[in-house]
Amino acid sequence: DAGITQSPRHKVTETGTPVTLRCHQTENHRYMYWYRQDPGHGLRLIHYSYGVKDTDKGEVSDGYSVSRSKTEDFLLTLESATSSQTSVYFCAISDSLSKTHNEQFFGPGTRLTVL
Amino acid sequence: AQSVTQPDIHITVSEGASLELRCNYSYGATPYLFWYVQSPGQGLQLLLKYFSGDTLVQGIKGFEAEFKRSQSSFNLRKPSVHWSDAAEYFCAVGPSGAGSYQLTFGKGTKLSVIP
């Protein structure tokens, strides 16, 4: 299995509270992604990174920010959590297209509940 | 824009029966195509992928998929389903051009297996 960990694995927070989720990889892969998974919606891309300090928005980026100061860590921040951000969050990584054809490896997920 | 449609939200089969999960994609050029499986409470695991060559690809756990360009389909098959195959299955499409690395996922098909 790819070396991807997510922390915390479960979190319950209150509306308006800031929340940071961490994704850590030991594969030295260039690309990292944050997805959210909701029933009936599959996985939707929030933000992604194509290198240290290089990030861009995905399909559902409103209300989220990210940072990547080291190759191995990709942080997802909810500046002021809302109930609509209750979801399961997955981190994924991939190497260059020439090596893996964009095969992505997924972490175990973080279940976030916003009350 | 690329998109993926999985027409079946939920499929139930008997153990030992054959299985076919449908996936249709929309993409302007030759895509990279993937099938992932997610067991309850787990992350996503890659079953198989297609990027070029033989249109019938073999994956793990006895699964195979066939790429049909004329039908824009990449259906997943298994000749004999086991109870442990009960999970949710996601089809994904990714661009094959240089500098592109985002995947678009379908909404998933949940497979139930009757003993």
JSON list of C-alpha atoms in Angstrom, two decimals:
[
{"chain": "A", "resi": 1, "resn": "ASP", "atom": "CA", "xyz": [0.00, 0.00, 0.00]},
{"chain": "A", "resi": 2, "resn": "ALA", "atom": "CA", "xyz": [1.07, 3.53, -0.75]},
{"chain": "A", "resi": 3, "resn": "GLY", "atom": "CA", "xyz": [2.34, 5.36, 2.30]},
{"chain": "A", "resi": 4, "resn": "ILE", "atom": "CA", "xyz": [-0.44, 7.87, 2.86]},
{"chain": "A", "resi": 5, "resn": "THR", "atom": "CA", "xyz": [-1.79, 8.84, 6.25]},
{"chain": "A", "resi": 6, "resn": "GLN", "atom": "CA", "xyz": [-4.51, 11.29, 7.16]},
{"chain": "A", "resi": 7, "resn": "SER", "atom": "CA", "xyz": [-5.07, 12.96, 10.49]},
{"chain": "A", "resi": 8, "resn": "PRO", "atom": "CA", "xyz": [-7.30, 13.13, 12.31]},
{"chain": "A", "resi": 9, "resn": "ARG", "atom": "CA", "xyz": [-9.33, 10.13, 11.18]},
{"chain": "A", "resi": 10, "resn": "HIS", "atom": "CA", "xyz": [-12.47, 11.42, 12.86]},
{"chain": "A", "resi": 11, "resn": "LYS", "atom": "CA", "xyz": [-13.40, 14.89, 13.99]},
{"chain": "A", "resi": 12, "resn": "VAL", "atom": "CA", "xyz": [-16.52, 16.53, 15.36]},
{"chain": "A", "resi": 13, "resn": "THR", "atom": "CA", "xyz": [-16.57, 20.30, 15.45]},
{"chain": "A", "resi": 14, "resn": "GLU", "atom": "CA", "xyz": [-18.99, 23.18, 15.72]},
{"chain": "A", "resi": 15, "resn": "THR", "atom": "CA", "xyz": [-20.15, 25.61, 13.07]},
{"chain": "A", "resi": 16, "resn": "GLY", "atom": "CA", "xyz": [-17.80, 28.55, 12.71]},
{"chain": "A", "resi": 17, "resn": "THR", "atom": "CA", "xyz": [-14.76, 26.72, 14.05]},
{"chain": "A", "resi": 18, "resn": "PRO", "atom": "CA", "xyz": [-11.59, 26.52, 11.95]},
{"chain": "A", "resi": 19, "resn": "VAL", "atom": "CA", "xyz": [-10.50, 22.99, 11.06]},
{"chain": "A", "resi": 20, "resn": "THR", "atom": "CA", "xyz": [-7.30, 21.68, 9.50]},
{"chain": "A", "resi": 21, "resn": "LEU", "atom": "CA", "xyz": [-6.91, 18.23, 8.03]},
{"chain": "A", "resi": 22, "resn": "ARG", "atom": "CA", "xyz": [-3.49, 16.82, 7.30]},
{"chain": "A", "resi": 23, "resn": "CYS", "atom": "CA", "xyz": [-2.33, 14.45, 4.60]},
{"chain": "A", "resi": 24, "resn": "HIS", "atom": "CA", "xyz": [1.15, 12.97, 4.85]},
{"chain": "A", "resi": 25, "resn": "GLN", "atom": "CA", "xyz": [2.88, 10.82, 2.22]},
{"chain": "A", "resi": 26, "resn": "THR", "atom": "CA", "xyz": [6.12, 8.89, 2.23]},
{"chain": "A", "resi": 27, "resn": "GLU", "atom": "CA", "xyz": [6.18, 8.16, -1.53]},
{"chain": "A", "resi": 28, "resn": "ASN", "atom": "CA", "xyz": [7.76, 11.44, -2.67]},
{"chain": "A", "resi": 29, "resn": "HIS", "atom": "CA", "xyz": [4.99, 11.83, -5.26]},
{"chain": "A", "resi": 30, "resn": "ARG", "atom": "CA", "xyz": [4.69, 15.20, -6.91]},
{"chain": "A", "resi": 31, "resn": "TYR", "atom": "CA", "xyz": [0.90, 15.53, -7.02]},
{"chain": "A", "resi": 32, "resn": "MET", "atom": "CA", "xyz": [-1.49, 15.59, -4.08]},
{"chain": "A", "resi": 33, "resn": "TYR", "atom": "CA", "xyz": [-5.25, 16.00, -4.02]},
{"chain": "A", "resi": 34, "resn": "TRP", "atom": "CA", "xyz": [-8.09, 16.59, -1.60]},
{"chain": "A", "resi": 35, "resn": "TYR", "atom": "CA", "xyz": [-11.51, 15.13, -2.36]},
{"chain": "A", "resi": 36, "resn": "ARG", "atom": "CA", "xyz": [-14.76, 15.06, -0.49]},
{"chain": "A", "resi": 37, "resn": "GLN", "atom": "CA", "xyz": [-17.15, 12.14, -0.70]},
{"chain": "A", "resi": 38, "resn": "ASP", "atom": "CA", "xyz": [-20.86, 12.54, -0.17]},
{"chain": "A", "resi": 39, "resn": "PRO", "atom": "CA", "xyz": [-23.70, 10.08, -0.83]},
{"chain": "A", "resi": 40, "resn": "GLY", "atom": "CA", "xyz": [-24.99, 10.41, -4.38]},
{"chain": "A", "resi": 41, "resn": "HIS", "atom": "CA", "xyz": [-22.10, 12.63, -5.45]},
{"chain": "A", "resi": 42, "resn": "GLY", "atom": "CA", "xyz": [-19.16, 10.27, -5.61]},
{"chain": "A", "resi": 43, "resn": "LEU", "atom": "CA", "xyz": [-15.80, 11.97, -5.13]},
{"chain": "A", "resi": 44, "resn": "ARG", "atom": "CA", "xyz": [-15.40, 15.62, -5.92]},
{"chain": "A", "resi": 45, "resn": "LEU", "atom": "CA", "xyz": [-12.07, 17.39, -6.16]},
{"chain": "A", "resi": 46, "resn": "ILE", "atom": "CA", "xyz": [-11.58, 20.27, -3.72]},
{"chain": "A", "resi": 47, "resn": "HIS", "atom": "CA", "xyz": [-8.00, 21.37, -4.35]},
{"chain": "A", "resi": 48, "resn": "TYR", "atom": "CA", "xyz": [-4.85, 19.83, -5.71]},
{"chain": "A", "resi": 49, "resn": "SER", "atom": "CA", "xyz": [-1.13, 20.48, -5.66]},
{"chain": "A", "resi": 50, "resn": "TYR", "atom": "CA", "xyz": [1.42, 19.95, -8.41]},
{"chain": "A", "resi": 51, "resn": "GLY", "atom": "CA", "xyz": [4.45, 20.77, -6.29]},
{"chain": "A", "resi": 52, "resn": "VAL", "atom": "CA", "xyz": [5.61, 22.55, -3.17]},
{"chain": "A", "resi": 53, "resn": "LYS", "atom": "CA", "xyz": [3.69, 25.81, -2.85]},
{"chain": "A", "resi": 54, "resn": "ASP", "atom": "CA", "xyz": [1.91, 25.09, -6.16]},
{"chain": "A", "resi": 55, "resn": "THR", "atom": "CA", "xyz": [-1.80, 24.54, -5.70]},
{"chain": "A", "resi": 56, "resn": "ASP", "atom": "CA", "xyz": [-4.98, 25.10, -7.64]},
{"chain": "A", "resi": 57, "resn": "LYS", "atom": "CA", "xyz": [-8.73, 24.87, -7.19]},
{"chain": "A", "resi": 58, "resn": "GLY", "atom": "CA", "xyz": [-10.89, 21.91, -8.01]},
{"chain": "A", "resi": 59, "resn": "GLU", "atom": "CA", "xyz": [-14.59, 21.52, -8.59]},
{"chain": "A", "resi": 60, "resn": "VAL", "atom": "CA", "xyz": [-15.80, 22.39, -5.07]},
{"chain": "A", "resi": 61, "resn": "SER", "atom": "CA", "xyz": [-13.19, 24.73, -3.60]},
{"chain": "A", "resi": 62, "resn": "ASP", "atom": "CA", "xyz": [-15.43, 27.37, -1.98]},
{"chain": "A", "resi": 63, "resn": "GLY", "atom": "CA", "xyz": [-14.89, 27.50, 1.79]},
{"chain": "A", "resi": 64, "resn": "TYR", "atom": "CA", "xyz": [-11.61, 25.57, 1.64]},
{"chain": "A", "resi": 65, "resn": "SER", "atom": "CA", "xyz": [-7.96, 26.53, 1.45]},
{"chain": "A", "resi": 66, "resn": "VAL", "atom": "CA", "xyz": [-4.84, 24.40, 1.15]},
{"chain": "A", "resi": 67, "resn": "SER", "atom": "CA", "xyz": [-1.13, 24.67, 1.73]},
{"chain": "A", "resi": 68, "resn": "ARG", "atom": "CA", "xyz": [1.85, 22.59, 0.79]},
{"chain": "A", "resi": 69, "resn": "SER", "atom": "CA", "xyz": [5.14, 23.70, 2.33]},
{"chain": "A", "resi": 70, "resn": "LYS", "atom": "CA", "xyz": [6.84, 20.31, 2.00]},
{"chain": "A", "resi": 71, "resn": "THR", "atom": "CA", "xyz": [6.57, 17.55, -0.59]},
{"chain": "A", "resi": 72, "resn": "GLU", "atom": "CA", "xyz": [5.18, 15.12, 1.96]},
{"chain": "A", "resi": 73, "resn": "ASP", "atom": "CA", "xyz": [2.45, 17.26, 3.55]},
{"chain": "A", "resi": 74, "resn": "PHE", "atom": "CA", "xyz": [-0.74, 18.72, 2.13]},
{"chain": "A", "resi": 75, "resn": "LEU", "atom": "CA", "xyz": [-3.06, 20.57, 4.50]},
{"chain": "A", "resi": 76, "resn": "LEU", "atom": "CA", "xyz": [-6.74, 21.29, 3.96]},
{"chain": "A", "resi": 77, "resn": "THR", "atom": "CA", "xyz": [-8.24, 24.12, 6.02]},
{"chain": "A", "resi": 78, "resn": "LEU", "atom": "CA", "xyz": [-11.85, 25.01, 6.59]},
{"chain": "A", "resi": 79, "resn": "GLU", "atom": "CA", "xyz": [-11.58, 28.60, 7.79]},
{"chain": "A", "resi": 80, "resn": "SER", "atom": "CA", "xyz": [-15.05, 28.61, 9.32]},
{"chain": "A", "resi": 81, "resn": "ALA", "atom": "CA", "xyz": [-16.73, 25.21, 9.19]},
{"chain": "A", "resi": 82, "resn": "THR", "atom": "CA", "xyz": [-20.36, 24.91, 8.11]},
{"chain": "A", "resi": 83, "resn": "SER", "atom": "CA", "xyz": [-22.76, 21.99, 8.34]},
{"chain": "A", "resi": 84, "resn": "SER", "atom": "CA", "xyz": [-22.58, 21.58, 4.54]},
{"chain": "A", "resi": 85, "resn": "GLN", "atom": "CA", "xyz": [-18.93, 20.63, 4.98]},
{"chain": "A", "resi": 86, "resn": "THR", "atom": "CA", "xyz": [-19.85, 17.52, 6.94]},
{"chain": "A", "resi": 87, "resn": "SER", "atom": "CA", "xyz": [-18.34, 14.82, 4.75]},
{"chain": "A", "resi": 88, "resn": "VAL", "atom": "CA", "xyz": [-15.64, 12.22, 4.38]},
{"chain": "A", "resi": 89, "resn": "TYR", "atom": "CA", "xyz": [-12.42, 13.74, 3.09]},
{"chain": "A", "resi": 90, "resn": "PHE", "atom": "CA", "xyz": [-9.88, 11.76, 1.12]},
{"chain": "A", "resi": 91, "resn": "CYS", "atom": "CA", "xyz": [-6.35, 12.65, 0.24]},
{"chain": "A", "resi": 92, "resn": "ALA", "atom": "CA", "xyz": [-4.76, 11.14, -2.85]},
{"chain": "A", "resi": 93, "resn": "ILE", "atom": "CA", "xyz": [-1.32, 11.22, -4.44]},
{"chain": "A", "resi": 94, "resn": "SER", "atom": "CA", "xyz": [0.06, 10.51, -7.88]},
{"chain": "A", "resi": 95, "resn": "ASP", "atom": "CA", "xyz": [3.40, 10.58, -9.63]},
{"chain": "A", "resi": 96, "resn": "SER", "atom": "CA", "xyz": [4.16, 11.99, -13.05]},
{"chain": "A", "resi": 97, "resn": "LEU", "atom": "CA", "xyz": [2.02, 10.98, -15.99]},
{"chain": "A", "resi": 98, "resn": "SER", "atom": "CA", "xyz": [4.88, 9.21, -17.68]},
{"chain": "A", "resi": 99, "resn": "LYS", "atom": "CA", "xyz": [5.29, 6.81, -14.78]},
{"chain": "A", "resi": 100, "resn": "THR", "atom": "CA", "xyz": [1.80, 5.95, -13.69]},
{"chain": "A", "resi": 101, "resn": "HIS", "atom": "CA", "xyz": [-0.64, 7.44, -16.23]},
{"chain": "A", "resi": 102, "resn": "ASN", "atom": "CA", "xyz": [-2.20, 9.46, -13.44]},
{"chain": "A", "resi": 103, "resn": "GLU", "atom": "CA", "xyz": [-3.03, 6.51, -11.24]},
{"chain": "A", "resi": 104, "resn": "GLN", "atom": "CA", "xyz": [-3.98, 7.97, -7.89]},
{"chain": "A", "resi": 105, "resn": "PHE", "atom": "CA", "xyz": [-3.45, 6.33, -4.53]},
{"chain": "A", "resi": 106, "resn": "PHE", "atom": "CA", "xyz": [-5.84, 7.15, -1.74]},
{"chain": "A", "resi": 107, "resn": "GLY", "atom": "CA", "xyz": [-5.50, 7.65, 1.97]},
{"chain": "A", "resi": 108, "resn": "PRO", "atom": "CA", "xyz": [-7.89, 6.11, 4.52]},
{"chain": "A", "resi": 109, "resn": "GLY", "atom": "CA", "xyz": [-10.08, 9.19, 4.82]},
{"chain": "A", "resi": 110, "resn": "THR", "atom": "CA", "xyz": [-11.16, 11.62, 7.53]},
{"chain": "A", "resi": 111, "resn": "ARG", "atom": "CA", "xyz": [-14.76, 11.71, 8.67]},
{"chain": "A", "resi": 112, "resn": "LEU", "atom": "CA", "xyz": [-15.67, 15.29, 9.61]},
{"chain": "A", "resi": 113, "resn": "THR", "atom": "CA", "xyz": [-18.92, 16.21, 11.32]},
{"chain": "A", "resi": 114, "resn": "VAL", "atom": "CA", "xyz": [-19.86, 19.86, 11.72]},
{"chain": "A", "resi": 115, "resn": "LEU", "atom": "CA", "xyz": [-22.62, 20.44, 14.27]},
{"chain": "B", "resi": 1, "resn": "ALA", "atom": "CA", "xyz": [-15.16, 19.04, -19.92]},
{"chain": "B", "resi": 2, "resn": "GLN", "atom": "CA", "xyz": [-14.70, 15.41, -19.02]},
{"chain": "B", "resi": 3, "resn": "SER", "atom": "CA", "xyz": [-17.46, 13.49, -17.28]},
{"chain": "B", "resi": 4, "resn": "VAL", "atom": "CA", "xyz": [-18.29, 9.97, -16.16]},
{"chain": "B", "resi": 5, "resn": "THR", "atom": "CA", "xyz": [-21.69, 8.31, -15.90]},
{"chain": "B", "resi": 6, "resn": "GLN", "atom": "CA", "xyz": [-22.38, 5.17, -13.95]},
{"chain": "B", "resi": 7, "resn": "PRO", "atom": "CA", "xyz": [-26.02, 4.43, -14.77]},
{"chain": "B", "resi": 8, "resn": "ASP", "atom": "CA", "xyz": [-26.60, 1.92, -11.99]},
{"chain": "B", "resi": 9, "resn": "ILE", "atom": "CA", "xyz": [-26.69, 3.27, -8.46]},
{"chain": "B", "resi": 10, "resn": "HIS", "atom": "CA", "xyz": [-27.18, -0.13, -6.83]},
{"chain": "B", "resi": 11, "resn": "ILE", "atom": "CA", "xyz": [-26.86, -3.67, -8.17]},
{"chain": "B", "resi": 12, "resn": "THR", "atom": "CA", "xyz": [-27.63, -6.92, -6.37]},
{"chain": "B", "resi": 13, "resn": "VAL", "atom": "CA", "xyz": [-26.29, -10.25, -7.60]},
{"chain": "B", "resi": 14, "resn": "SER", "atom": "CA", "xyz": [-26.14, -13.74, -6.21]},
{"chain": "B", "resi": 15, "resn": "GLU", "atom": "CA", "xyz": [-22.82, -15.20, -5.21]},
{"chain": "B", "resi": 16, "resn": "GLY", "atom": "CA", "xyz": [-21.34, -17.10, -8.14]},
{"chain": "B", "resi": 17, "resn": "ALA", "atom": "CA", "xyz": [-23.24, -15.08, -10.73]},
{"chain": "B", "resi": 18, "resn": "SER", "atom": "CA", "xyz": [-21.52, -12.95, -13.33]},
{"chain": "B", "resi": 19, "resn": "LEU", "atom": "CA", "xyz": [-21.26, -9.19, -12.95]},
{"chain": "B", "resi": 20, "resn": "GLU", "atom": "CA", "xyz": [-21.07, -6.23, -15.29]},
{"chain": "B", "resi": 21, "resn": "LEU", "atom": "CA", "xyz": [-20.90, -2.65, -14.03]},
{"chain": "B", "resi": 22, "resn": "ARG", "atom": "CA", "xyz": [-21.40, 0.03, -16.62]},
{"chain": "B", "resi": 23, "resn": "CYS", "atom": "CA", "xyz": [-19.33, 3.16, -17.14]},
{"chain": "B", "resi": 24, "resn": "ASN", "atom": "CA", "xyz": [-19.69, 5.76, -19.88]},
{"chain": "B", "resi": 25, "resn": "TYR", "atom": "CA", "xyz": [-17.36, 8.68, -20.22]},
{"chain": "B", "resi": 26, "resn": "SER", "atom": "CA", "xyz": [-17.21, 11.93, -22.10]},
{"chain": "B", "resi": 27, "resn": "TYR", "atom": "CA", "xyz": [-13.81, 13.17, -23.19]},
{"chain": "B", "resi": 28, "resn": "GLY", "atom": "CA", "xyz": [-12.48, 14.78, -26.33]},
{"chain": "B", "resi": 29, "resn": "ALA", "atom": "CA", "xyz": [-9.36, 12.69, -26.80]},
{"chain": "B", "resi": 30, "resn": "THR", "atom": "CA", "xyz": [-8.03, 9.31, -25.72]},
{"chain": "B", "resi": 31, "resn": "PRO", "atom": "CA", "xyz": [-8.53, 9.16, -21.98]},
{"chain": "B", "resi": 32, "resn": "TYR", "atom": "CA", "xyz": [-6.94, 7.28, -19.17]},
{"chain": "B", "resi": 33, "resn": "LEU", "atom": "CA", "xyz": [-9.63, 5.14, -17.53]},
{"chain": "B", "resi": 34, "resn": "PHE", "atom": "CA", "xyz": [-9.74, 3.58, -14.08]},
{"chain": "B", "resi": 35, "resn": "TRP", "atom": "CA", "xyz": [-11.91, 1.44, -11.88]},
{"chain": "B", "resi": 36, "resn": "TYR", "atom": "CA", "xyz": [-11.62, 1.79, -8.12]},
{"chain": "B", "resi": 37, "resn": "VAL", "atom": "CA", "xyz": [-13.29, -0.22, -5.34]},
{"chain": "B", "resi": 38, "resn": "GLN", "atom": "CA", "xyz": [-14.21, 1.05, -1.90]},
{"chain": "B", "resi": 39, "resn": "SER", "atom": "CA", "xyz": [-15.12, -1.28, 0.93]},
{"chain": "B", "resi": 40, "resn": "PRO", "atom": "CA", "xyz": [-17.20, 0.19, 3.77]},
{"chain": "B", "resi": 41, "resn": "GLY", "atom": "CA", "xyz": [-15.20, 2.63, 5.88]},
{"chain": "B", "resi": 42, "resn": "GLN", "atom": "CA", "xyz": [-12.14, 2.29, 3.68]},
{"chain": "B", "resi": 43, "resn": "GLY", "atom": "CA", "xyz": [-10.30, 4.34, 1.11]},
{"chain": "B", "resi": 44, "resn": "LEU", "atom": "CA", "xyz": [-10.33, 3.63, -2.60]},
{"chain": "B", "resi": 45, "resn": "GLN", "atom": "CA", "xyz": [-8.26, 0.84, -4.09]},
{"chain": "B", "resi": 46, "resn": "LEU", "atom": "CA", "xyz": [-7.34, 0.67, -7.76]},
{"chain": "B", "resi": 47, "resn": "LEU", "atom": "CA", "xyz": [-8.78, -2.39, -9.52]},
{"chain": "B", "resi": 48, "resn": "LEU", "atom": "CA", "xyz": [-7.45, -1.76, -13.02]},
{"chain": "B", "resi": 49, "resn": "LYS", "atom": "CA", "xyz": [-6.57, 0.93, -15.51]},
{"chain": "B", "resi": 50, "resn": "TYR", "atom": "CA", "xyz": [-6.48, 1.51, -19.25]},
{"chain": "B", "resi": 51, "resn": "PHE", "atom": "CA", "xyz": [-4.18, 3.92, -21.03]},
{"chain": "B", "resi": 52, "resn": "SER", "atom": "CA", "xyz": [-3.33, 2.33, -24.38]},
{"chain": "B", "resi": 53, "resn": "GLY", "atom": "CA", "xyz": [-2.94, -0.94, -26.24]},
{"chain": "B", "resi": 54, "resn": "ASP", "atom": "CA", "xyz": [-5.13, -3.97, -25.65]},
{"chain": "B", "resi": 55, "resn": "THR", "atom": "CA", "xyz": [-8.67, -2.81, -24.99]},
{"chain": "B", "resi": 56, "resn": "LEU", "atom": "CA", "xyz": [-9.34, -5.68, -22.58]},
{"chain": "B", "resi": 57, "resn": "VAL", "atom": "CA", "xyz": [-7.49, -5.08, -19.35]},
{"chain": "B", "resi": 58, "resn": "GLN", "atom": "CA", "xyz": [-7.10, -7.42, -16.43]},
{"chain": "B", "resi": 59, "resn": "GLY", "atom": "CA", "xyz": [-7.10, -6.24, -12.86]},
{"chain": "B", "resi": 60, "resn": "ILE", "atom": "CA", "xyz": [-6.85, -7.52, -9.35]},
{"chain": "B", "resi": 61, "resn": "LYS", "atom": "CA", "xyz": [-9.37, -9.82, -7.67]},
{"chain": "B", "resi": 62, "resn": "GLY", "atom": "CA", "xyz": [-10.39, -11.41, -10.98]},
{"chain": "B", "resi": 63, "resn": "PHE", "atom": "CA", "xyz": [-11.88, -8.27, -12.50]},
{"chain": "B", "resi": 64, "resn": "GLU", "atom": "CA", "xyz": [-11.51, -7.17, -16.11]},
{"chain": "B", "resi": 65, "resn": "ALA", "atom": "CA", "xyz": [-12.73, -4.22, -18.13]},
{"chain": "B", "resi": 66, "resn": "GLU", "atom": "CA", "xyz": [-13.12, -3.53, -21.81]},
{"chain": "B", "resi": 67, "resn": "PHE", "atom": "CA", "xyz": [-12.52, -0.14, -23.43]},
{"chain": "B", "resi": 68, "resn": "LYS", "atom": "CA", "xyz": [-14.88, 0.51, -26.32]},
{"chain": "B", "resi": 69, "resn": "ARG", "atom": "CA", "xyz": [-14.04, 3.79, -27.99]},
{"chain": "B", "resi": 70, "resn": "SER", "atom": "CA", "xyz": [-17.08, 3.72, -30.31]},
{"chain": "B", "resi": 71, "resn": "GLN", "atom": "CA", "xyz": [-19.41, 3.46, -27.32]},
{"chain": "B", "resi": 72, "resn": "SER", "atom": "CA", "xyz": [-17.36, 5.67, -24.96]},
{"chain": "B", "resi": 73, "resn": "SER", "atom": "CA", "xyz": [-17.61, 2.86, -22.43]},
{"chain": "B", "resi": 74, "resn": "PHE", "atom": "CA", "xyz": [-15.34, 1.10, -19.99]},
{"chain": "B", "resi": 75, "resn": "ASN", "atom": "CA", "xyz": [-17.46, -1.60, -18.37]},
{"chain": "B", "resi": 76, "resn": "LEU", "atom": "CA", "xyz": [-16.19, -3.70, -15.49]},
{"chain": "B", "resi": 77, "resn": "ARG", "atom": "CA", "xyz": [-16.82, -7.46, -15.46]},
{"chain": "B", "resi": 78, "resn": "LYS", "atom": "CA", "xyz": [-16.27, -10.46, -13.28]},
{"chain": "B", "resi": 79, "resn": "PRO", "atom": "CA", "xyz": [-17.33, -13.99, -14.29]},
{"chain": "B", "resi": 80, "resn": "SER", "atom": "CA", "xyz": [-18.18, -15.21, -10.78]},
{"chain": "B", "resi": 81, "resn": "VAL", "atom": "CA", "xyz": [-18.87, -12.87, -7.89]},
{"chain": "B", "resi": 82, "resn": "HIS", "atom": "CA", "xyz": [-17.76, -13.64, -4.34]},
{"chain": "B", "resi": 83, "resn": "TRP", "atom": "CA", "xyz": [-19.44, -12.33, -1.21]},
{"chain": "B", "resi": 84, "resn": "SER", "atom": "CA", "xyz": [-16.29, -10.31, -0.47]},
{"chain": "B", "resi": 85, "resn": "ASP", "atom": "CA", "xyz": [-16.87, -8.29, -3.67]},
{"chain": "B", "resi": 86, "resn": "ALA", "atom": "CA", "xyz": [-19.70, -6.40, -1.98]},
{"chain": "B", "resi": 87, "resn": "ALA", "atom": "CA", "xyz": [-18.49, -2.80, -2.05]},
{"chain": "B", "resi": 88, "resn": "GLU", "atom": "CA", "xyz": [-18.90, 0.42, -3.98]},
{"chain": "B", "resi": 89, "resn": "TYR", "atom": "CA", "xyz": [-17.24, 0.74, -7.36]},
{"chain": "B", "resi": 90, "resn": "PHE", "atom": "CA", "xyz": [-16.12, 3.95, -8.99]},
{"chain": "B", "resi": 91, "resn": "CYS", "atom": "CA", "xyz": [-15.16, 4.57, -12.58]},
{"chain": "B", "resi": 92, "resn": "ALA", "atom": "CA", "xyz": [-12.83, 7.50, -13.28]},
{"chain": "B", "resi": 93, "resn": "VAL", "atom": "CA", "xyz": [-11.48, 9.26, -16.35]},
{"chain": "B", "resi": 94, "resn": "GLY", "atom": "CA", "xyz": [-8.33, 11.28, -16.62]},
{"chain": "B", "resi": 95, "resn": "PRO", "atom": "CA", "xyz": [-6.77, 13.28, -19.44]},
{"chain": "B", "resi": 96, "resn": "SER", "atom": "CA", "xyz": [-3.74, 11.86, -21.16]},
{"chain": "B", "resi": 97, "resn": "GLY", "atom": "CA", "xyz": [-2.14, 15.14, -22.21]},
{"chain": "B", "resi": 98, "resn": "ALA", "atom": "CA", "xyz": [1.09, 16.43, -20.72]},
{"chain": "B", "resi": 99, "resn": "GLY", "atom": "CA", "xyz": [0.63, 18.55, -17.64]},
{"chain": "B", "resi": 100, "resn": "SER", "atom": "CA", "xyz": [-2.82, 17.15, -16.94]},
{"chain": "B", "resi": 101, "resn": "TYR", "atom": "CA", "xyz": [-3.45, 15.12, -13.87]},
{"chain": "B", "resi": 102, "resn": "GLN", "atom": "CA", "xyz": [-7.00, 15.50, -12.63]},
{"chain": "B", "resi": 103, "resn": "LEU", "atom": "CA", "xyz": [-9.38, 12.58, -12.45]},
{"chain": "B", "resi": 104, "resn": "THR", "atom": "CA", "xyz": [-13.15, 12.87, -12.73]},
{"chain": "B", "resi": 105, "resn": "PHE", "atom": "CA", "xyz": [-15.11, 10.21, -10.90]},
{"chain": "B", "resi": 106, "resn": "GLY", "atom": "CA", "xyz": [-18.52, 8.75, -11.49]},
{"chain": "B", "resi": 107, "resn": "LYS", "atom": "CA", "xyz": [-21.01, 8.72, -8.64]},
{"chain": "B", "resi": 108, "resn": "GLY", "atom": "CA", "xyz": [-20.42, 5.07, -7.94]},
{"chain": "B", "resi": 109, "resn": "THR", "atom": "CA", "xyz": [-22.30, 1.77, -8.11]},
{"chain": "B", "resi": 110, "resn": "LYS", "atom": "CA", "xyz": [-22.98, -0.08, -4.90]},
{"chain": "B", "resi": 111, "resn": "LEU", "atom": "CA", "xyz": [-22.78, -3.85, -5.26]},
{"chain": "B", "resi": 112, "resn": "SER", "atom": "CA", "xyz": [-24.64, -6.13, -2.90]},
{"chain": "B", "resi": 113, "resn": "VAL", "atom": "CA", "xyz": [-24.04, -9.89, -3.00]},
{"chain": "B", "resi": 114, "resn": "ILE", "atom": "CA", "xyz": [-26.66, -12.42, -1.93]},
{"chain": "B", "resi": 115, "resn": "PRO", "atom": "CA", "xyz": [-25.10, -15.55, -0.39]}
]
